[in-house]
Amino acid sequence: MTARARRRSRGSLAGLAAALIAVGCAAGGVGPSGPQQPTEPRPQQTRTAASPGAQTTRADGTTSVAEFKEDIGGAVRIAERYWAAQFRASGRPFTPVARIIPYQREGQVTCAGQPVPRNNAVYCSAGDYIAYDVNWSVAAFRQVGDAFVFYLLGHEYAHGIQVRMGIRYSFTIQQELQADCMAGAYLGDSVRNGQLELQDGDLEEFRDGLLAVGDDPDQPWFAEGAHGTAEQRTDSFFRGYENSLAACNLG
């Protein structure tokens, strides 16, 4: 692993909560009939926090777009390495997510004909890619640091893994909470094996931040696009972080 692939601890994780509220996932991932190649994928819309402005930066003041690109490249490499090892251990072949696509405006990227919205990140099974709004992501990176990049990539990559494993769900919330658990396992295992490095106190701040993340109180749990309450998402993430993939009901 190169030095750039290691997560550098450059600021608090507490501010990650505001960024995570905006994370959305394409419904072209997993459906009740298994892996889908939909004609009508529906990018899920969660409530959106305002993106941090240019005046709001990480504690060290670093705002380099080049560094953001290096960090997201490192996150992709670690995710690919992590999931390749998991599949290899189970005797199954692994194919990485085909593409990671940055975009800048709504409609620049489409999933089976439907435009991917701004201020979002999605996994699209129809094209086997992860797409993210680069302006929104860089703004969050400047406020939060690379912790945001690794969570964002880990959650969306988990949707690609769900498709590869043929996991079937009847409700979106099941898909999303499992992806949170898988992202937690990816991060926790990568910390334990030395791929990522955290500062003392970061997990407590991360926990506090996740308590602020979740669906609106009036969001029905069975609604299409539901991601789960703050408590559910926090519990799912940390079950994965602490207990690895055994906690994520992968079957």
Coordinates of N, CA, C and O in Angstrom, one line a residue, residues 45-166:
Q45 N -33.8 10.0 -3.4 CA -33.6 11.3 -2.9 C -33.7 11.4 -1.4 O -34.8 11.0 -0.8
T46 N -32.7 11.7 -0.7 CA -32.8 11.9 0.7 C -32.8 13.4 1.0 O -32.5 14.2 0.1
R47 N -33.1 13.8 2.2 CA -33.0 15.3 2.5 C -31.6 15.7 2.3 O -30.7 15.0 2.7
T48 N -31.4 16.9 1.8 CA -30.1 17.4 1.3 C -29.6 18.5 2.3 O -30.3 19.5 2.4
A49 N -28.5 18.3 2.8 CA -27.9 19.4 3.6 C -27.2 20.3 2.7 O -26.7 19.9 1.6
A50 N -27.1 21.6 3.1 CA -26.4 22.5 2.2 C -24.9 22.1 2.1 O -24.3 21.8 3.1
S51 N -24.4 22.2 1.0 CA -22.9 21.9 0.8 C -22.1 22.9 1.5 O -22.4 24.1 1.5
P52 N -21.0 22.5 2.1 CA -20.1 23.5 2.7 C -19.6 24.5 1.7 O -19.2 24.1 0.6
G53 N -19.5 25.7 2.1 CA -18.9 26.7 1.2 C -17.4 26.7 1.2 O -16.8 26.1 2.0
A54 N -16.9 27.5 0.3 CA -15.4 27.5 0.2 C -14.8 28.1 1.5 O -13.6 27.8 1.7
Q55 N -15.5 28.9 2.2 CA -14.9 29.5 3.4 C -14.9 28.5 4.6 O -14.2 28.7 5.6
T56 N -15.5 27.3 4.4 CA -15.5 26.3 5.5 C -14.6 25.2 5.0 O -14.9 24.4 4.1
T57 N -13.4 25.1 5.7 CA -12.4 24.1 5.3 C -12.0 23.3 6.4 O -12.3 23.5 7.6
R58 N -11.2 22.2 6.1 CA -10.7 21.4 7.2 C -9.7 22.2 8.1 O -9.3 23.2 7.7
A59 N -9.5 21.6 9.2 CA -8.7 22.3 10.2 C -7.3 22.7 9.7 O -6.8 23.7 10.1
D60 N -6.7 21.8 8.8 CA -5.4 22.2 8.3 C -5.4 23.1 7.1 O -4.4 23.5 6.6
G61 N -6.7 23.5 6.7 CA -6.8 24.5 5.6 C -6.5 23.9 4.2 O -6.5 24.7 3.3
T62 N -6.3 22.6 4.1 CA -6.0 22.1 2.8 C -7.3 22.0 1.9 O -8.3 21.5 2.4
T63 N -7.2 22.5 0.7 CA -8.4 22.5 -0.2 C -8.0 22.0 -1.6 O -8.7 22.3 -2.5
S64 N -7.0 21.3 -1.7 CA -6.5 20.9 -3.0 C -7.4 19.9 -3.7 O -7.7 18.8 -3.2
V65 N -7.8 20.2 -4.9 CA -8.6 19.3 -5.7 C -7.8 18.1 -6.1 O -8.2 17.0 -6.2
A66 N -6.5 18.4 -6.4 CA -5.6 17.3 -6.7 C -5.5 16.3 -5.6 O -5.5 15.1 -5.8
E67 N -5.5 16.8 -4.4 CA -5.4 15.9 -3.2 C -6.7 15.1 -3.1 O -6.7 13.9 -2.7
F68 N -7.8 15.7 -3.3 CA -9.1 15.0 -3.3 C -9.1 13.9 -4.3 O -9.5 12.7 -4.0
K69 N -8.6 14.1 -5.5 CA -8.5 13.1 -6.5 C -7.6 11.9 -6.1 O -7.9 10.7 -6.3
E70 N -6.5 12.3 -5.4 CA -5.6 11.2 -4.9 C -6.3 10.4 -3.8 O -6.1 9.2 -3.8
D71 N -7.0 11.1 -3.0 CA -7.7 10.4 -1.9 C -8.8 9.5 -2.4 O -9.0 8.4 -1.9
I72 N -9.6 10.0 -3.3 CA -10.7 9.1 -3.8 C -10.1 7.9 -4.6 O -10.6 6.8 -4.5
G73 N -8.9 8.2 -5.3 CA -8.3 7.0 -5.9 C -7.8 6.0 -4.9 O -7.9 4.8 -5.1
G74 N -7.3 6.5 -3.8 CA -6.9 5.6 -2.7 C -8.0 4.8 -2.1 O -7.9 3.6 -1.9
A75 N -9.2 5.5 -2.0 CA -10.4 4.8 -1.4 C -10.8 3.7 -2.4 O -11.2 2.6 -1.9
V76 N -10.8 4.0 -3.7 CA -11.2 3.0 -4.7 C -10.2 1.8 -4.6 O -10.7 0.6 -4.6
R77 N -8.9 2.0 -4.5 CA -8.0 0.9 -4.5 C -8.2 0.1 -3.2 O -8.1 -1.2 -3.3
I78 N -8.4 0.7 -2.1 CA -8.6 -0.1 -0.9 C -9.9 -0.9 -0.9 O -9.9 -2.0 -0.5
A79 N -10.9 -0.3 -1.4 CA -12.2 -1.0 -1.6 C -12.1 -2.2 -2.5 O -12.5 -3.3 -2.1
E80 N -11.4 -2.0 -3.6 CA -11.2 -3.1 -4.5 C -10.4 -4.2 -3.9 O -10.7 -5.4 -4.0
R81 N -9.3 -3.8 -3.2 CA -8.5 -4.8 -2.5 C -9.3 -5.6 -1.4 O -9.1 -6.8 -1.3
Y82 N -10.1 -4.8 -0.7 CA -10.8 -5.4 0.4 C -11.8 -6.4 -0.1 O -11.9 -7.6 0.4
W83 N -12.6 -6.0 -1.1 CA -13.6 -6.9 -1.6 C -13.1 -8.1 -2.4 O -13.6 -9.2 -2.3
A84 N -12.0 -7.9 -3.0 CA -11.3 -9.0 -3.7 C -10.9 -10.0 -2.7 O -11.0 -11.2 -3.0
A85 N -10.3 -9.6 -1.6 CA -9.9 -10.5 -0.5 C -11.1 -11.3 0.0 O -11.0 -12.5 0.3
Q86 N -12.2 -10.6 0.2 CA -13.4 -11.3 0.8 C -13.9 -12.3 -0.2 O -14.3 -13.4 0.2
F87 N -14.0 -12.0 -1.4 CA -14.5 -12.9 -2.4 C -13.5 -14.1 -2.6 O -13.9 -15.3 -2.7
R88 N -12.2 -13.8 -2.6 CA -11.2 -14.9 -2.7 C -11.3 -15.8 -1.5 O -11.2 -17.1 -1.7
A89 N -11.5 -15.3 -0.3 CA -11.6 -16.2 0.9 C -12.8 -17.1 0.8 O -12.8 -18.2 1.4
S90 N -13.9 -16.7 0.1 CA -15.1 -17.5 -0.1 C -15.0 -18.4 -1.3 O -16.0 -19.0 -1.6
G91 N -13.9 -18.3 -2.1 CA -13.8 -19.1 -3.3 C -14.6 -18.6 -4.5 O -14.9 -19.4 -5.4
R92 N -14.9 -17.3 -4.5 CA -15.7 -16.8 -5.6 C -14.9 -15.8 -6.4 O -14.1 -15.0 -5.8
P93 N -15.1 -15.7 -7.7 CA -14.4 -14.7 -8.5 C -14.9 -13.3 -8.2 O -16.1 -13.1 -7.8
F94 N -14.1 -12.3 -8.3 CA -14.5 -10.9 -8.0 C -14.2 -10.1 -9.2 O -13.1 -10.1 -9.8
T95 N -15.1 -9.2 -9.6 CA -15.0 -8.2 -10.6 C -15.2 -6.9 -10.0 O -16.3 -6.6 -9.5
P96 N -14.2 -6.0 -10.1 CA -14.4 -4.6 -9.5 C -15.5 -3.9 -10.2 O -15.9 -4.2 -11.3
V97 N -16.1 -2.9 -9.5 CA -17.0 -2.0 -10.1 C -16.3 -1.4 -11.3 O -15.2 -1.0 -11.2
A98 N -17.0 -1.4 -12.4 CA -16.4 -1.1 -13.7 C -15.9 0.3 -13.8 O -14.7 0.6 -14.3
R99 N -16.6 1.3 -13.3 CA -16.2 2.7 -13.5 C -16.5 3.5 -12.2 O -17.5 3.3 -11.6
I100 N -15.7 4.6 -12.0 CA -16.0 5.6 -11.0 C -16.1 6.9 -11.7 O -15.1 7.3 -12.3
I101 N -17.2 7.5 -11.8 CA -17.5 8.7 -12.7 C -17.8 9.9 -11.9 O -18.8 10.0 -11.3
P102 N -16.9 10.9 -12.0 CA -17.3 12.3 -11.5 C -18.1 13.0 -12.5 O -17.9 12.9 -13.7
Y103 N -19.1 13.8 -12.0 CA -19.9 14.6 -12.9 C -20.1 16.0 -12.2 O -19.9 16.2 -11.0
Q104 N -20.5 17.0 -13.0 CA -20.7 18.3 -12.5 C -22.1 18.9 -12.7 O -22.4 19.9 -12.1
R105 N -22.9 18.3 -13.5 CA -24.3 18.8 -13.6 C -25.3 17.7 -13.8 O -25.0 16.6 -14.3
E106 N -26.5 18.0 -13.5 CA -27.6 17.0 -13.7 C -27.7 16.7 -15.2 O -27.8 17.6 -16.0
G107 N -27.9 15.4 -15.4 CA -28.0 15.0 -16.8 C -26.7 14.7 -17.5 O -26.7 14.0 -18.6
Q108 N -25.6 15.0 -16.9 CA -24.3 14.7 -17.5 C -24.1 13.2 -17.5 O -23.4 12.7 -18.4
V109 N -24.6 12.5 -16.5 CA -24.5 11.1 -16.4 C -25.9 10.6 -16.2 O -26.8 11.2 -15.5
T110 N -26.2 9.5 -16.9 CA -27.5 8.9 -16.8 C -27.4 7.4 -16.4 O -26.4 6.8 -16.7
C111 N -28.5 6.9 -15.8 CA -28.5 5.5 -15.4 C -29.7 4.9 -16.1 O -30.9 5.2 -15.8
A112 N -29.5 4.1 -17.1 CA -30.5 3.5 -18.0 C -31.5 4.6 -18.4 O -32.7 4.4 -18.5
G113 N -31.0 5.7 -18.8 CA -31.8 6.8 -19.4 C -32.3 7.8 -18.5 O -32.8 8.8 -18.9
Q114 N -32.1 7.6 -17.2 CA -32.6 8.6 -16.2 C -31.4 9.4 -15.7 O -30.4 8.9 -15.3
P115 N -31.5 10.8 -15.7 CA -30.4 11.6 -15.3 C -30.1 11.4 -13.8 O -31.0 11.3 -13.0
V116 N -28.8 11.4 -13.5 CA -28.4 11.4 -12.1 C -28.4 12.8 -11.6 O -27.8 13.7 -12.2
P117 N -29.0 13.1 -10.5 CA -29.2 14.5 -10.0 C -27.9 15.0 -9.4 O -27.0 14.3 -9.0
R118 N -27.8 16.3 -9.3 CA -26.7 17.0 -8.6 C -26.8 16.7 -7.1 O -27.7 16.2 -6.6
N119 N -25.6 17.1 -6.5 CA -25.5 16.9 -5.0 C -25.8 15.5 -4.6 O -26.6 15.2 -3.7
N120 N -25.2 14.5 -5.3 CA -25.6 13.1 -5.0 C -24.4 12.2 -5.3 O -23.4 12.6 -5.9
A121 N -24.6 11.0 -4.9 CA -23.7 9.9 -5.3 C -24.5 8.6 -5.5 O -25.5 8.4 -4.7
V122 N -24.3 7.9 -6.5 CA -25.2 6.7 -6.8 C -24.3 5.5 -7.3 O -23.2 5.7 -7.8
Y123 N -24.8 4.3 -7.1 CA -24.4 3.2 -7.8 C -25.5 2.8 -8.8 O -26.6 2.7 -8.4
C124 N -25.1 2.6 -10.0 CA -26.0 2.3 -11.1 C -25.7 0.9 -11.6 O -24.6 0.7 -12.2
S125 N -26.6 -0.1 -11.3 CA -26.3 -1.5 -11.8 C -26.4 -1.6 -13.3 O -25.7 -2.5 -13.9
A126 N -27.2 -0.8 -13.9 CA -27.4 -0.9 -15.4 C -26.0 -0.7 -16.1 O -25.8 -1.2 -17.2
G127 N -25.2 0.2 -15.5 CA -23.9 0.4 -16.1 C -22.7 0.0 -15.3 O -21.5 0.1 -15.7
D128 N -23.0 -0.6 -14.1 CA -22.0 -1.0 -13.1 C -21.0 0.1 -12.9 O -19.8 -0.1 -13.0
Y129 N -21.5 1.2 -12.4 CA -20.6 2.4 -12.1 C -21.1 3.1 -10.8 O -22.3 3.0 -10.5
I130 N -20.2 3.8 -10.2 CA -20.5 4.7 -9.1 C -20.2 6.1 -9.7 O -19.2 6.4 -10.3
A131 N -21.2 7.0 -9.6 CA -21.1 8.4 -10.0 C -21.3 9.3 -8.8 O -22.1 9.0 -8.0
Y132 N -20.5 10.4 -8.8 CA -20.6 11.3 -7.7 C -20.5 12.7 -8.3 O -19.7 13.0 -9.2
D133 N -21.2 13.7 -7.7 CA -21.2 15.1 -8.1 C -19.8 15.6 -7.5 O -19.6 15.7 -6.3
V134 N -18.9 15.9 -8.4 CA -17.5 16.2 -8.0 C -17.5 17.6 -7.2 O -16.8 17.7 -6.2
N135 N -18.3 18.5 -7.6 CA -18.4 19.8 -6.9 C -18.9 19.7 -5.5 O -18.3 20.2 -4.5
W136 N -19.9 18.9 -5.3 CA -20.5 18.7 -4.0 C -19.5 17.8 -3.1 O -19.3 18.1 -2.0
S137 N -18.9 16.8 -3.8 CA -18.0 16.0 -3.0 C -16.7 16.7 -2.6 O -16.2 16.6 -1.5
V138 N -16.2 17.6 -3.5 CA -15.0 18.3 -3.1 C -15.3 19.3 -2.0 O -14.5 19.5 -1.1
A139 N -16.5 19.9 -2.0 CA -16.9 20.9 -1.0 C -17.0 20.2 0.4 O -16.5 20.7 1.4
A140 N -17.5 19.0 0.4 CA -17.6 18.2 1.6 C -16.2 17.8 2.1 O -15.9 17.8 3.2
F141 N -15.4 17.4 1.1 CA -14.0 17.0 1.4 C -13.3 18.2 2.1 O -12.5 18.0 3.0
R142 N -13.5 19.4 1.6 CA -12.8 20.5 2.2 C -13.3 20.8 3.6 O -12.5 21.2 4.5
Q143 N -14.5 20.5 3.9 CA -15.1 20.7 5.2 C -14.7 19.6 6.2 O -14.3 19.8 7.3
V144 N -14.8 18.3 5.7 CA -14.8 17.2 6.5 C -13.4 16.5 6.5 O -12.9 16.1 7.5
G145 N -12.8 16.4 5.3 CA -11.6 15.7 5.1 C -11.8 14.4 4.4 O -12.9 14.1 3.9
D146 N -10.8 13.5 4.3 CA -11.0 12.3 3.5 C -11.8 11.2 4.1 O -12.2 10.3 3.5
A147 N -12.2 11.4 5.4 CA -13.2 10.5 6.0 C -14.5 10.4 5.2 O -15.0 9.4 5.0
F148 N -14.9 11.6 4.7 CA -16.1 11.6 3.8 C -15.9 10.8 2.6 O -16.8 10.0 2.2
V149 N -14.7 10.9 2.0 CA -14.5 10.2 0.7 C -14.5 8.7 1.0 O -15.2 7.9 0.2
F150 N -14.0 8.2 2.1 CA -14.0 6.8 2.3 C -15.3 6.2 2.7 O -15.7 5.1 2.3
Y151 N -16.1 7.0 3.4 CA -17.5 6.5 3.7 C -18.3 6.5 2.4 O -19.0 5.6 2.1
L152 N -18.3 7.6 1.7 CA -19.0 7.8 0.4 C -18.7 6.6 -0.5 O -19.6 5.9 -1.0
L153 N -17.5 6.4 -0.8 CA -17.1 5.3 -1.7 C -17.5 3.9 -1.1 O -18.0 3.1 -1.9
G154 N -17.3 3.7 0.2 CA -17.6 2.5 0.8 C -19.0 2.1 0.7 O -19.4 1.0 0.5
H155 N -19.9 3.1 1.0 CA -21.4 2.8 0.9 C -21.8 2.5 -0.5 O -22.6 1.5 -0.7
E156 N -21.4 3.3 -1.4 CA -21.8 3.0 -2.8 C -21.2 1.7 -3.3 O -21.9 1.0 -4.1
Y157 N -20.0 1.4 -3.0 CA -19.3 0.2 -3.4 C -20.1 -1.0 -2.9 O -20.2 -2.1 -3.5
A158 N -20.6 -0.9 -1.7 CA -21.4 -1.9 -1.1 C -22.6 -2.3 -1.9 O -23.0 -3.5 -2.0
H159 N -23.2 -1.3 -2.5 CA -24.3 -1.6 -3.4 C -23.9 -2.5 -4.6 O -24.6 -3.4 -5.0
G160 N -22.7 -2.2 -5.1 CA -22.2 -3.0 -6.2 C -21.9 -4.4 -5.7 O -22.2 -5.4 -6.5
I161 N -21.5 -4.6 -4.5 CA -21.3 -5.9 -3.9 C -22.6 -6.7 -3.7 O -22.7 -7.9 -4.0
Q162 N -23.6 -5.9 -3.3 CA -24.9 -6.6 -3.2 C -25.4 -7.2 -4.5 O -25.9 -8.3 -4.5
V163 N -25.2 -6.4 -5.6 CA -25.6 -6.9 -6.9 C -24.8 -8.2 -7.2 O -25.3 -9.2 -7.7
R164 N -23.5 -8.1 -7.0 CA -22.6 -9.2 -7.3 C -23.0 -10.5 -6.5 O -22.8 -11.6 -7.0
M165 N -23.5 -10.3 -5.3 CA -23.8 -11.4 -4.5 C -25.3 -11.9 -4.7 O -25.7 -12.9 -4.2
G166 N -26.0 -11.2 -5.6 CA -27.4 -11.6 -5.8 C -28.3 -11.4 -4.6 O -29.3 -12.1 -4.5

